[in-house]
Coordinates of C-alpha atoms and ligand atoms in Angstrom, one line a residue:
X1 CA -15.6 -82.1 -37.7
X2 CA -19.3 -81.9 -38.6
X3 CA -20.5 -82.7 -42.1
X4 CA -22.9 -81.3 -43.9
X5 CA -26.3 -81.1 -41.9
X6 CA -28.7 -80.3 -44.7
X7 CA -29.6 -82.8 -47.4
X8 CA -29.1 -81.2 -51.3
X9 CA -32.4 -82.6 -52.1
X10 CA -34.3 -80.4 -49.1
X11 CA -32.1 -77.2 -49.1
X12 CA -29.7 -77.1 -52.3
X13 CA -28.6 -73.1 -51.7
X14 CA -27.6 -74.4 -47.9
X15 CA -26.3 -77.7 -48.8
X16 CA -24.0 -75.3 -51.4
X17 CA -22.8 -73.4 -49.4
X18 CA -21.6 -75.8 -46.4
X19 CA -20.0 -77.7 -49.4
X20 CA -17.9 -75.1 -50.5
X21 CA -16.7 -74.0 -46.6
X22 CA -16.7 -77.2 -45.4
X23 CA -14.8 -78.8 -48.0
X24 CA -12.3 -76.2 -47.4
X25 CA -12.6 -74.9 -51.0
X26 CA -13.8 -71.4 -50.1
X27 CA -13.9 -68.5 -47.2
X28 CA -16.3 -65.7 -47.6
X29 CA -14.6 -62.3 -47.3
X30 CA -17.0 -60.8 -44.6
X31 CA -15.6 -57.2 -44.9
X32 CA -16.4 -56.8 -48.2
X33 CA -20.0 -58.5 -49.6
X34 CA -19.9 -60.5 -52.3
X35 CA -16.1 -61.4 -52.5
X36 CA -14.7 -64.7 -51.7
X37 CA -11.1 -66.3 -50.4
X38 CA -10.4 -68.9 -53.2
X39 CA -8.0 -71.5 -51.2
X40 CA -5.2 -74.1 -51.8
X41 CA -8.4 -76.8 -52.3
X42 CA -9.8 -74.8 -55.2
X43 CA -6.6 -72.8 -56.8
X44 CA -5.3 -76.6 -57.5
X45 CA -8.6 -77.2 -59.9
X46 CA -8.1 -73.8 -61.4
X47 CA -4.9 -74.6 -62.1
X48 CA -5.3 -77.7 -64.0
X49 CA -7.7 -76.2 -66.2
X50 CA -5.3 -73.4 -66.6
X51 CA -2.4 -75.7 -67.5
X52 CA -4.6 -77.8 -69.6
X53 CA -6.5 -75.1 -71.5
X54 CA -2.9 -72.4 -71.6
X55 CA -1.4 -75.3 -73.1
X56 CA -3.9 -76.0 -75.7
X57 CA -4.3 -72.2 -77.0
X58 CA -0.3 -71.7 -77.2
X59 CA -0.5 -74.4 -79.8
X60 CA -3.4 -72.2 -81.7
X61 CA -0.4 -69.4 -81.6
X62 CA -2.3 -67.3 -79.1
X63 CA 0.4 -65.3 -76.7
X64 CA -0.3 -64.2 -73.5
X65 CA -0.3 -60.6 -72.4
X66 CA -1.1 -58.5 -69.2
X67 CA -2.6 -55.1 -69.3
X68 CA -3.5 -52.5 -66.4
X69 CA -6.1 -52.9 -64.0
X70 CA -8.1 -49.7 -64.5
X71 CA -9.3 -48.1 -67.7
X72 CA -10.3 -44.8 -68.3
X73 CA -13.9 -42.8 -68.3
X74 CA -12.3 -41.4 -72.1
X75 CA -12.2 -45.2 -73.0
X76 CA -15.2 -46.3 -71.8
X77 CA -16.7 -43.7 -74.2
X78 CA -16.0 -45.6 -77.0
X79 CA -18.2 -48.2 -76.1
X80 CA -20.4 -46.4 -74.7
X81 CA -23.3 -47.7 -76.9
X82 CA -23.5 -51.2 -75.0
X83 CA -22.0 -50.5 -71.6
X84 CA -24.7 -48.5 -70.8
X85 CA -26.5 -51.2 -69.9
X86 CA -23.6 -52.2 -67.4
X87 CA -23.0 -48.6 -65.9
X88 CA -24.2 -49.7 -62.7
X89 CA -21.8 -52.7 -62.3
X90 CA -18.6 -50.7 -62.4
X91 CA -16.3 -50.3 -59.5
X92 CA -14.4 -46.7 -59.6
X93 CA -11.3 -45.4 -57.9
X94 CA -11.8 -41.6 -57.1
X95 CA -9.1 -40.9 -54.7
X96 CA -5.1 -42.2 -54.2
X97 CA -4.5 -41.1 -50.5
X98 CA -6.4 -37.9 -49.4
X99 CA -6.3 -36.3 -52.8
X100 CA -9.2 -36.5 -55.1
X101 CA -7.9 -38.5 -58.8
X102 CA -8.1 -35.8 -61.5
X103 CA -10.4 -38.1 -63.4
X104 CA -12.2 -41.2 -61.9
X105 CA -10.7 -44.8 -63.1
X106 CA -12.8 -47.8 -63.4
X107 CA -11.5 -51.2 -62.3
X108 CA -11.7 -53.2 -65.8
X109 CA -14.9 -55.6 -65.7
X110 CA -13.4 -57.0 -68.9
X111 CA -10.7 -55.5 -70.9
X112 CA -11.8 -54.7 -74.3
X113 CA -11.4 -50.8 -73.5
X114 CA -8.2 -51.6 -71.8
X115 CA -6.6 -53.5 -74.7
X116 CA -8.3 -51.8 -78.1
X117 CA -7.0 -48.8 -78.2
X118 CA -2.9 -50.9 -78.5
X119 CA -4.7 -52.9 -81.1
X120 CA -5.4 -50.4 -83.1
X121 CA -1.7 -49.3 -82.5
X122 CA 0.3 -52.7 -82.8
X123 CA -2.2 -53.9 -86.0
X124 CA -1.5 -51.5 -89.3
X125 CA -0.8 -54.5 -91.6
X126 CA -2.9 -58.0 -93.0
X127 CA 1.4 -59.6 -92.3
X128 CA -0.1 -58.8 -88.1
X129 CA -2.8 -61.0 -88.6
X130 CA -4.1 -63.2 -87.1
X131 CA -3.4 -61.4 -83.8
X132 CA -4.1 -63.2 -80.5
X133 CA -3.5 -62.4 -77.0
X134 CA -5.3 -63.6 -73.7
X135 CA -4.8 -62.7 -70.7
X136 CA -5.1 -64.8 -67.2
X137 CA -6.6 -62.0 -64.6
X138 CA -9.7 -61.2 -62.2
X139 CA -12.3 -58.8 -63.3
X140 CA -14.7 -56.8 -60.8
X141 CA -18.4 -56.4 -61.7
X142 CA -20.1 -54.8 -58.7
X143 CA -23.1 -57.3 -58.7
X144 CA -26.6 -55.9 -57.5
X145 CA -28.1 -59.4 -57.3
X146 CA -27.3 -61.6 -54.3
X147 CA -23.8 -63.1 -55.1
X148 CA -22.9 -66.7 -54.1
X149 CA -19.6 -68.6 -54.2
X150 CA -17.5 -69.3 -58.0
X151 CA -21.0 -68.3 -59.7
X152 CA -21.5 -64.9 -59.4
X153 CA -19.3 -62.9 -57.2
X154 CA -18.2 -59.3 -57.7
X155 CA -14.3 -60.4 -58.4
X156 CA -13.6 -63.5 -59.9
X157 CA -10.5 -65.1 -61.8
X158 CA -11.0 -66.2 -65.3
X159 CA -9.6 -65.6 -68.6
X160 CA -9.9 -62.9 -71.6
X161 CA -8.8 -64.1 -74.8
X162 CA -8.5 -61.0 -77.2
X163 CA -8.2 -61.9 -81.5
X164 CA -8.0 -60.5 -84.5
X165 CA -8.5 -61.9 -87.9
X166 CA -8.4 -60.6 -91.5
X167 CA -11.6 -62.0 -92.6
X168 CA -15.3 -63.2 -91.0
X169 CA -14.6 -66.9 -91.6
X170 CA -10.9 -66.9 -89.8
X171 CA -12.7 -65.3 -86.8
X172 CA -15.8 -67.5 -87.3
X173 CA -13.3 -70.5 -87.2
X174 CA -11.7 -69.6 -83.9
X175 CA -14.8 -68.9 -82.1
X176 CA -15.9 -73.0 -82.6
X177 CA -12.2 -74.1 -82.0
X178 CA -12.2 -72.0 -78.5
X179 CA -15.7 -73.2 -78.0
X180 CA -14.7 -76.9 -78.4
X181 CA -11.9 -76.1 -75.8
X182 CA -13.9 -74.8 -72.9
X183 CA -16.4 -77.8 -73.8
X184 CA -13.5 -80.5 -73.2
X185 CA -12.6 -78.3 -69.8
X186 CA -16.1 -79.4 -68.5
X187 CA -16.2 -82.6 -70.0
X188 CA -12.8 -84.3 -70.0
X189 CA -11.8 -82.0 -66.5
X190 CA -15.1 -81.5 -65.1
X191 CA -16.8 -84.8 -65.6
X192 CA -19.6 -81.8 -66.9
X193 CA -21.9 -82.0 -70.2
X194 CA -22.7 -79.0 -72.3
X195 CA -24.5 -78.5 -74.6
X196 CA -22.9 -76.3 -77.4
X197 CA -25.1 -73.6 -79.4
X198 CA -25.7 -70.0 -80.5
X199 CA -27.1 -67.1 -78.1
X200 CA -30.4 -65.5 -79.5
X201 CA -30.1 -62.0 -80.1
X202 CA -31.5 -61.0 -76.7
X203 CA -29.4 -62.9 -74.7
X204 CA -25.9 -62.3 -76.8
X205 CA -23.6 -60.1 -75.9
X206 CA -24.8 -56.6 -76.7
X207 CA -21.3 -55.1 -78.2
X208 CA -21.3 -58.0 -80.3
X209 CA -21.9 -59.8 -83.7
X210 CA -22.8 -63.4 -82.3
X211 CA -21.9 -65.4 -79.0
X212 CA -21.8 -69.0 -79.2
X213 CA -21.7 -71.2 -75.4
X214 CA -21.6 -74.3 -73.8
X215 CA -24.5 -74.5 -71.5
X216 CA -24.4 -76.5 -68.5
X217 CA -27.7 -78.0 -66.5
X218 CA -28.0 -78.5 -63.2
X219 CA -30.5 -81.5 -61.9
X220 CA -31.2 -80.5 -58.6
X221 CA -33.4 -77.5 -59.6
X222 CA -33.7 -78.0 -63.0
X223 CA -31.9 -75.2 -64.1
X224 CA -29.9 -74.2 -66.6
X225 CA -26.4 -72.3 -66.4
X226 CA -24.0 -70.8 -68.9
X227 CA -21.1 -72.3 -68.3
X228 CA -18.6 -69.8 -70.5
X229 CA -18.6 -67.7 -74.3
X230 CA -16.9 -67.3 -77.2
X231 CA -17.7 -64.2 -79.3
X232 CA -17.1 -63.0 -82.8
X233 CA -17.4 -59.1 -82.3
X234 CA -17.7 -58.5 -86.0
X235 CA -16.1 -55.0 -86.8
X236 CA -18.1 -53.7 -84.2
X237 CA -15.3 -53.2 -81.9
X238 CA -12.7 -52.2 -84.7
X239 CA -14.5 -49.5 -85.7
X240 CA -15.3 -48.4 -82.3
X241 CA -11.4 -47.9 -81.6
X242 CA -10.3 -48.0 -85.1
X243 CA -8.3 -51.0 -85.5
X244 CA -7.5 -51.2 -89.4
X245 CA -4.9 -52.5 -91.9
X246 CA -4.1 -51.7 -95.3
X247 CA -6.4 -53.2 -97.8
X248 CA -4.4 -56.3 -99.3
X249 CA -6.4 -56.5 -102.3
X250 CA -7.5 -52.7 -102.7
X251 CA -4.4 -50.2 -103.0
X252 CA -4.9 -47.3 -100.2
X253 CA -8.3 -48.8 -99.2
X254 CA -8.2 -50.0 -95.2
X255 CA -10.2 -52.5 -93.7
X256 CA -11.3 -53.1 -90.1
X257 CA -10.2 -56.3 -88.4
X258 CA -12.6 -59.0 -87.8
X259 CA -12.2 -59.6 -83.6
X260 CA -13.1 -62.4 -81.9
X261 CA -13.4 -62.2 -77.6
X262 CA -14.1 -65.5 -75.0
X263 CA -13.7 -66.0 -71.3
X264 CA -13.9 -68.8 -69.2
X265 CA -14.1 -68.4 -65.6
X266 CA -13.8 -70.0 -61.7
X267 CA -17.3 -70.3 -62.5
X268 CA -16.7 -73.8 -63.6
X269 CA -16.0 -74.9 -60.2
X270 CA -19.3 -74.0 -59.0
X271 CA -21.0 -75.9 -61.5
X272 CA -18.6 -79.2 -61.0
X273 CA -19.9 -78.7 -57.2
X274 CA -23.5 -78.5 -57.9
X275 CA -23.5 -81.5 -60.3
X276 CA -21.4 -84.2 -58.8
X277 CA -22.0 -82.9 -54.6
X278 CA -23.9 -85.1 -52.7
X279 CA -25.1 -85.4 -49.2
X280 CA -21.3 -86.3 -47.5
X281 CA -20.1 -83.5 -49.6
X282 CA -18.1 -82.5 -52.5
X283 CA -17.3 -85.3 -55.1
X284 CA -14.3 -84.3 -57.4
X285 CA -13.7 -85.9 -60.5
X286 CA -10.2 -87.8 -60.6
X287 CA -8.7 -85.4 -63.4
X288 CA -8.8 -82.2 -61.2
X289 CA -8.6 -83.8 -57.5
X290 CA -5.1 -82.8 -55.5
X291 CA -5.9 -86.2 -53.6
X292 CA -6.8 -88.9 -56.0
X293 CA -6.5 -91.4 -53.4
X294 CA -6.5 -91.0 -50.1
X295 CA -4.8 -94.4 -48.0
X296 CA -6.0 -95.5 -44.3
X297 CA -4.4 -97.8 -42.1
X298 CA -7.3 -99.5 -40.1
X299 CA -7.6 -102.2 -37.5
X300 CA -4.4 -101.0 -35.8
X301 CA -5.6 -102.0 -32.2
X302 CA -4.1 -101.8 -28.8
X303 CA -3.5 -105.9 -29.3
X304 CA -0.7 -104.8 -31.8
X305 CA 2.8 -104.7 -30.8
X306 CA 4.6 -101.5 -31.4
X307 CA 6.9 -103.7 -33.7
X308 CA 3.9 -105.0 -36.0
X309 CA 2.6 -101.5 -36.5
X310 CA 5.8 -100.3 -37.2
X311 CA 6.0 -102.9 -39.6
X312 CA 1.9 -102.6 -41.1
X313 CA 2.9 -98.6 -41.5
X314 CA 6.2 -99.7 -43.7
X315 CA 4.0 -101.5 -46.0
X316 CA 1.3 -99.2 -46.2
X317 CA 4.2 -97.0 -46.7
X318 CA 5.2 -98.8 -49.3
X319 CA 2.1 -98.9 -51.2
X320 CA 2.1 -95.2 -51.0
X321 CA 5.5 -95.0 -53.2
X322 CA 3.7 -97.8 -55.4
X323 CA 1.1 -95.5 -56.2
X324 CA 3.0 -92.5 -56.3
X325 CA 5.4 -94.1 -58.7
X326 CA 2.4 -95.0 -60.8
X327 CA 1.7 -91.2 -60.9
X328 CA -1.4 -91.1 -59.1
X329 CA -1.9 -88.6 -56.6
X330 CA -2.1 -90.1 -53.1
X331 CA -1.5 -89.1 -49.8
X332 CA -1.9 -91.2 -46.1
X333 CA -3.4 -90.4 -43.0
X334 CA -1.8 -91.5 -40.2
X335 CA -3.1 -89.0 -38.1
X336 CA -3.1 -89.8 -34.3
X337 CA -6.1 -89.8 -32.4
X338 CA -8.7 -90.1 -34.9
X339 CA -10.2 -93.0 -35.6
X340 CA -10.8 -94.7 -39.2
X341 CA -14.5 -93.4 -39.2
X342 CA -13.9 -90.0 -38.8
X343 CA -11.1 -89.9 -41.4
X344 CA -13.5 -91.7 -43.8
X345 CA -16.0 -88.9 -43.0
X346 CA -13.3 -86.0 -43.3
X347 CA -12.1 -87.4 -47.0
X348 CA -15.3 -88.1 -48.2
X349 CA -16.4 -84.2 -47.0
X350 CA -13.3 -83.2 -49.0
X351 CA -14.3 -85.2 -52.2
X352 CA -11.1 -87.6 -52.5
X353 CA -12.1 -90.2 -55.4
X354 CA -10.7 -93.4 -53.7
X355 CA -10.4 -94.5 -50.6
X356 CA -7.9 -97.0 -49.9
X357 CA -8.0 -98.7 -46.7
X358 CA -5.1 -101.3 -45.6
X359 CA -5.2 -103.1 -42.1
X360 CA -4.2 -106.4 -41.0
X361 CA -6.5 -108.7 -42.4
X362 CA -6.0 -107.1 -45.9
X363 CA -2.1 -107.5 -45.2
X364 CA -2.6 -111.5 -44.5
X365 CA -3.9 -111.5 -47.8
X366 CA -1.9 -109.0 -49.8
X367 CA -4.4 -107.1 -50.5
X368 CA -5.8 -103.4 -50.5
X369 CA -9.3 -102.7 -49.5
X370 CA -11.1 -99.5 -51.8
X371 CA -14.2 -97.5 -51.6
X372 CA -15.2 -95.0 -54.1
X373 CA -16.1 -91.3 -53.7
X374 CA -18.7 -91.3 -56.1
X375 CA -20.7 -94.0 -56.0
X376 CA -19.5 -96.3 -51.9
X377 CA -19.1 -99.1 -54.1
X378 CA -16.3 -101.3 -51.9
X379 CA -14.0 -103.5 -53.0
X380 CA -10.0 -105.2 -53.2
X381 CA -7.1 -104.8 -55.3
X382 CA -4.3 -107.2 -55.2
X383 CA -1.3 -104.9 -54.0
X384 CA 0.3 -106.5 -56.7
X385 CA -2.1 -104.8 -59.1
X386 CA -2.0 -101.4 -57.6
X387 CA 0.2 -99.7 -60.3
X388 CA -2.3 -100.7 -63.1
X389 CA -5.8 -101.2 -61.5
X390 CA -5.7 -97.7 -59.6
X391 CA -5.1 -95.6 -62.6
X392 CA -7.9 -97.8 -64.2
X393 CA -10.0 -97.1 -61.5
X394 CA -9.4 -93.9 -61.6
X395 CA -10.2 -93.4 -64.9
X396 CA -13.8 -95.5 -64.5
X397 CA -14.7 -93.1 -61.7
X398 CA -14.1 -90.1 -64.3
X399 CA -15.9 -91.5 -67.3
X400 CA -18.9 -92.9 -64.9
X401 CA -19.6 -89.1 -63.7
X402 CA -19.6 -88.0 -66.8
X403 CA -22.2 -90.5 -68.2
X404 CA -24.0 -90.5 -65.4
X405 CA -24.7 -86.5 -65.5
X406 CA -24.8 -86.9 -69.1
X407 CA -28.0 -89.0 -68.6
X408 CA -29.5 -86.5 -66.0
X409 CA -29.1 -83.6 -68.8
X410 CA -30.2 -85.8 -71.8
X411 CA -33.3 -87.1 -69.3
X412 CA -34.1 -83.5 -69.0
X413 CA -33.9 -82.1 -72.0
X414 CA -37.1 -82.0 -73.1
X415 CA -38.4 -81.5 -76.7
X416 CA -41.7 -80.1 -76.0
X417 CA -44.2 -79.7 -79.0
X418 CA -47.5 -78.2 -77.4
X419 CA -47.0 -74.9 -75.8
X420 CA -49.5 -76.7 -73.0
X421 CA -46.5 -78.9 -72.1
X422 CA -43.6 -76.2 -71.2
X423 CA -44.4 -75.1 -67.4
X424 CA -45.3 -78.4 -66.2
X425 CA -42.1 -79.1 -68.3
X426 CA -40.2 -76.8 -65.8
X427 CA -41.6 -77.2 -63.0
X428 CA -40.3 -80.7 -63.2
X429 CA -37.1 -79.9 -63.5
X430 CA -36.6 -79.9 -67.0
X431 CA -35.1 -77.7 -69.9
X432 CA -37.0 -77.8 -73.2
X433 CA -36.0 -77.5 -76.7
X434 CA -38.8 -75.6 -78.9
X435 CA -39.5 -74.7 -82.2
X436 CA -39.0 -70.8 -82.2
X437 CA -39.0 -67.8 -84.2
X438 CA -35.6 -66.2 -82.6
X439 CA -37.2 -62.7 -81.9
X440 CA -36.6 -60.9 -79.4
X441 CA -40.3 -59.6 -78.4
X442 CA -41.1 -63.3 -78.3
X443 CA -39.0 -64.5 -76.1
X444 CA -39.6 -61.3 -73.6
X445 CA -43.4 -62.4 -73.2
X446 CA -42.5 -66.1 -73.5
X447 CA -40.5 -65.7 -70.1
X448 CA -43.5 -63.6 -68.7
X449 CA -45.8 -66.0 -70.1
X450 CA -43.7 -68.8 -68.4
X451 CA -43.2 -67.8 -64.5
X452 CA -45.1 -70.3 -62.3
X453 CA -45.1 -71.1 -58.5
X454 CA -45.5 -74.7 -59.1
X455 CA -44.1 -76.7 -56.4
X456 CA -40.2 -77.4 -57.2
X457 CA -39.5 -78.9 -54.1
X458 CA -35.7 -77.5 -53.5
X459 CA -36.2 -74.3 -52.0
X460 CA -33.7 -71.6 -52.9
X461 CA -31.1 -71.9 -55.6
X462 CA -27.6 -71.8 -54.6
X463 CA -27.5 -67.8 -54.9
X464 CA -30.2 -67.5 -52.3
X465 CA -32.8 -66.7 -55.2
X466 CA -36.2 -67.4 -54.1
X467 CA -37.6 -70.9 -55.8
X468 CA -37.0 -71.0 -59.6
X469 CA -40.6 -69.6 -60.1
X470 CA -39.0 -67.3 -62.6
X471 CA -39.8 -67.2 -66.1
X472 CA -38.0 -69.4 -68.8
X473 CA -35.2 -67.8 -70.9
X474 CA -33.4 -68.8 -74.3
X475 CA -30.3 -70.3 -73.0
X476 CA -28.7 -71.4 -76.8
X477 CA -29.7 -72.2 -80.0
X478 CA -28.2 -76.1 -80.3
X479 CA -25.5 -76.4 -82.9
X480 CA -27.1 -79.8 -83.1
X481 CA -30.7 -79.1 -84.4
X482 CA -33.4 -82.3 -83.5
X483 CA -35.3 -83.4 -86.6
X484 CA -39.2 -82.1 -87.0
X485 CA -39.1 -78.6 -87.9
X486 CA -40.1 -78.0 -91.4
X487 CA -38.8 -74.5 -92.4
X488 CA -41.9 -72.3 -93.5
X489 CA -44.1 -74.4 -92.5
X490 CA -43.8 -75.1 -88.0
X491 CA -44.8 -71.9 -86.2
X492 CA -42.9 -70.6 -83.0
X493 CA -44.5 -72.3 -80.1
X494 CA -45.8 -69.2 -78.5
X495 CA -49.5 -69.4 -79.2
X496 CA -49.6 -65.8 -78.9
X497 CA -46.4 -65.3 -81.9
X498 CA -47.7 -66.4 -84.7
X499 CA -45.0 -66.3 -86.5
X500 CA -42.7 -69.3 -88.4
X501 CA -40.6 -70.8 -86.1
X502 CA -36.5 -70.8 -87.6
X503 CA -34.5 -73.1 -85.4
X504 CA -35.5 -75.5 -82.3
X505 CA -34.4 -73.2 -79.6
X506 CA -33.1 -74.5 -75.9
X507 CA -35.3 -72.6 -73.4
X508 CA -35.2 -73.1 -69.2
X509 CA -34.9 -71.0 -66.0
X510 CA -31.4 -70.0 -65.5
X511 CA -28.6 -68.9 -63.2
Ligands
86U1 O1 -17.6 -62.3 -72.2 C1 -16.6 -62.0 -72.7 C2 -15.4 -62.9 -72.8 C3 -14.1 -62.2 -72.4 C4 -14.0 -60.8 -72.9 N1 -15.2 -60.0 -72.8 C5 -16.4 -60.6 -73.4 C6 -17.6 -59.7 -73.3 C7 -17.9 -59.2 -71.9 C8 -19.3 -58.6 -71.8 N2 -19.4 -57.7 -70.6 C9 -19.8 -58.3 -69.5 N3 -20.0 -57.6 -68.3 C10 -19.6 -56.3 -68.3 C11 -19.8 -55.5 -67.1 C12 -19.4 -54.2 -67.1 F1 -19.5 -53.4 -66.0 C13 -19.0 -53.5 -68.3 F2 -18.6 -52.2 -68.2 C14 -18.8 -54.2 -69.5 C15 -19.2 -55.6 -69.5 C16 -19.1 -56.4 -70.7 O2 -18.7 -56.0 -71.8
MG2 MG1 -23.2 -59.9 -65.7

């Protein structure tokens, strides 16, 4: 097997890609561009943040639901006013066999116009609220940029949740407690920091009354990535397709529901794989590896009797069932004609935490040999101390990614206070925090005002975009606000705004 032959420092788009073949967690569907085969490797990660995050919203009361595929051109009409803008990303089905369709269907890019119009049908009464479904399912957006694997492809798993509140505050409430849960699935799954905040007006979702996000970074080109949304749609979609109840408090007077959308998607894994990849390969974080711990029988020469290797393979045998038993996920390799060497080098492609190595000389002394994924750091374990040190370990390899990209995205978060400061800010690699007025015609001329062709060093982004010479863009407002601004008093830090800046606003080139 060959590893990977570019360095993620010199050629991150490359190094990306070979990662995510290589590492067996992707295929790319060459007859169709821009859609990918998801295999066993990555479905097992998508499935634990399924399990983890399903199990979490059935306990907030939401139910799950599956509605068609395709939605109608009548449908689409009704929210026509902010799909406009995404006309060009629809896939449509014009023809079943040799017959032309009556009227065209679009495969559902999301499924607000799928869903809304049984809303408005199941919802009459304040006793069906609060109403929740969400839906596990793949959504097509025919992408005209260059597409790239988990983080932007033109069909992609994720999921839509779909709610319905009596009031503002019931919805507001929901969109923070969903929020928190996508944050834990990148930082207690992931190993992955966000930072949690508001979208500006320009960069929320259109249809919408206000997005909030957790917003990922990634070091190696200093760019920042949304890493998934939770909406409040206001009544804007309820009075689109009329989804009303009784007034409870005004006799014969109806009111509109307050709806709340947010989707998470395979995206995730992309942004796991950028982070905590290095130049052997991927790196997966305990919590969402299929192998946690991969064992190796070494030093098994020709010197050895059948019988003693018979007997070294029981033992390590045994320590398999120890671990096992201890419920961590391990597997041997006792695959003939390969030596030690290239099995290290085929687990550490595939991202297995810990390696656990076991030959004769660790057998004399009742002992396990270990290396870890993430950092090579080598070691021993007593076998007697397997069932409680490898979970440990285990758990110390999680927590250390996390800290350590935590300190990659705090080192690069800059809060940047002269307007002088903010390209050389980016071009280093950094996302900045700045005081900001929230406008929309500011930040349009602030990301012209912003592109640069400073030297970046990494090349091409991992979706084959040319070097992050682009301009900056708002990627949230932080729910956590630094100190230093002084309402009415700090202007927006474009020189050529002028105007009073409201909230420090996180700005950086993105995905
Ligand atoms: O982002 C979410 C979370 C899950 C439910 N949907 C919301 C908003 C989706 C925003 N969006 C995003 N992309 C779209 C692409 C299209 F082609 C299109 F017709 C519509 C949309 C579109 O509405
Ligand atoms: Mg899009």
């Amino acid at each position: 097997i060959i590893g990977i032959t570019v360095s993620k420092a010199e050629n991150f788009s490359q190094w990306y890609q070979e990662v995510v073949l290589k590492a067996e967690l992707i295929e790319y569907y060459t007859e169709i561009s821009g859609f990918f085969v998801m295999r066993p490797n990555t479905m097992y990660i998508w499935n634990t943040i399924k399990k983890w995050f399903q199990e979490r919203i059935e306990a907030m009361g939401v139910e799950e639901t599956s509605f068609p595929l395709f939605l109608s051109e009548k449908s689409l009409e009704k929210e026509k006013s902010h799909v406009e803008g995404f006309a060009p990303e629809l896939a449509w089905v014009t023809m079943a066999g040799d017959k032309n369709l009556d009227t065209r269907v679009a495969v559902r890019p999301t499924s607000e116009a799928v869903m809304y119009p049984y809303y408005a049908k199941w919802i009459r009464s304040h006793r069906d609220l609060p109403f929740r479904l969400n839906q596990w399912n793949s959504v097509v957006r025919w992408e005209a940029k260059q597409t790239t694997p988990f983080l932007r492809a033109r069909e992609f798993l994720w999921q839509e949740g779909h709610t319905a509140h009596l009031t503002e505050e019931l919805a507001g409430k929901e969109v923070l407690e969903i929020l928190e849960l996508y944050a834990g699935v990148y930082e207690q799954l992931l190993a992955v920091p966000v930072v949690r905040g508001r979208k500006t007006e320009a960069e929320k979702f259109a249809g919408g009354y206000y997005t909030t996000t957790v917003e990922g970074y990634i070091p190696s080109n200093g760019r920042g990535i949304q890493g998934a949304t939770s909406h409040c749609l206001g009544q804007n979609f309820s009075k689109m397709f009329e989804i009303k109840i009784e007034d409870p408090n005004k006799k014969g007077e109806h009111l509109y529901v307050w709806q709340n959308s947010w989707g998470l998607s395979t995206r995730v894994i992309g942004v796991m794989v950028m982070i905590h990849g290095d130049d052997k390969g991927l790196v997966l974080p305990p919590r969402i590896a299929k192998i946690q711990s991969i064992l190796i029988p070494v030093g098994l020469t020709a010197k050895m009797t059948a019988e003693e290797k018979e007997a070294h393979l029981k033992r390590l045998d045994e320590i398999l069932s120890t671990l096992k038993s201890a419920g961590v996920r391990a597997e041997s390799d006792l695959r003939d004609g390969y030596t030690p060497a290239w099995k290290f080098n085929d687990w550490e492609l595939k991202g297995v935490p810990l390696r656990i190595e076991f030959g004769p000389k660790d057998a004399a002394k009742d002992v396990v040999s270990y290396a870890r994924r993430d950092t090579g750091e080598k070691g021993t374990i007593p076998i007697a101390d397997l069932t409680t040190a490898v979970p440990a370990l285990l758990e110390t390899i999680q927590k250390d990614m996390y800290d350590r990209a935590d300190a990659a995205y705090r080192a690069h978060r800059l809060q940047i206070t002269k307007w002088e400061d903010v390209v050389p800010a980016l071009d280093a690699k950094n996302v900045v925090l700045i005081p900001h007025c929230l406008t929309e015609p500011c930040e349009k001329r602030i990301k012209e005002l912003t592109v640069s062709d400073g030297d970046q060093g990494a090349d091409k982004a991992p979706d084959g975009q040319k070097a992050p010479s682009m301009g900056m863009k708002s990627l949230c407002i932080p729910f956590e606000q630094p100190e230093g601004l002084v309402q009415g008093e700090t202007k927006c830090l474009n020189p050529e705004c002028g105007k009073l800046a409201e909230k420090w606003c996180m700005f950086g080139r993105s995905y």
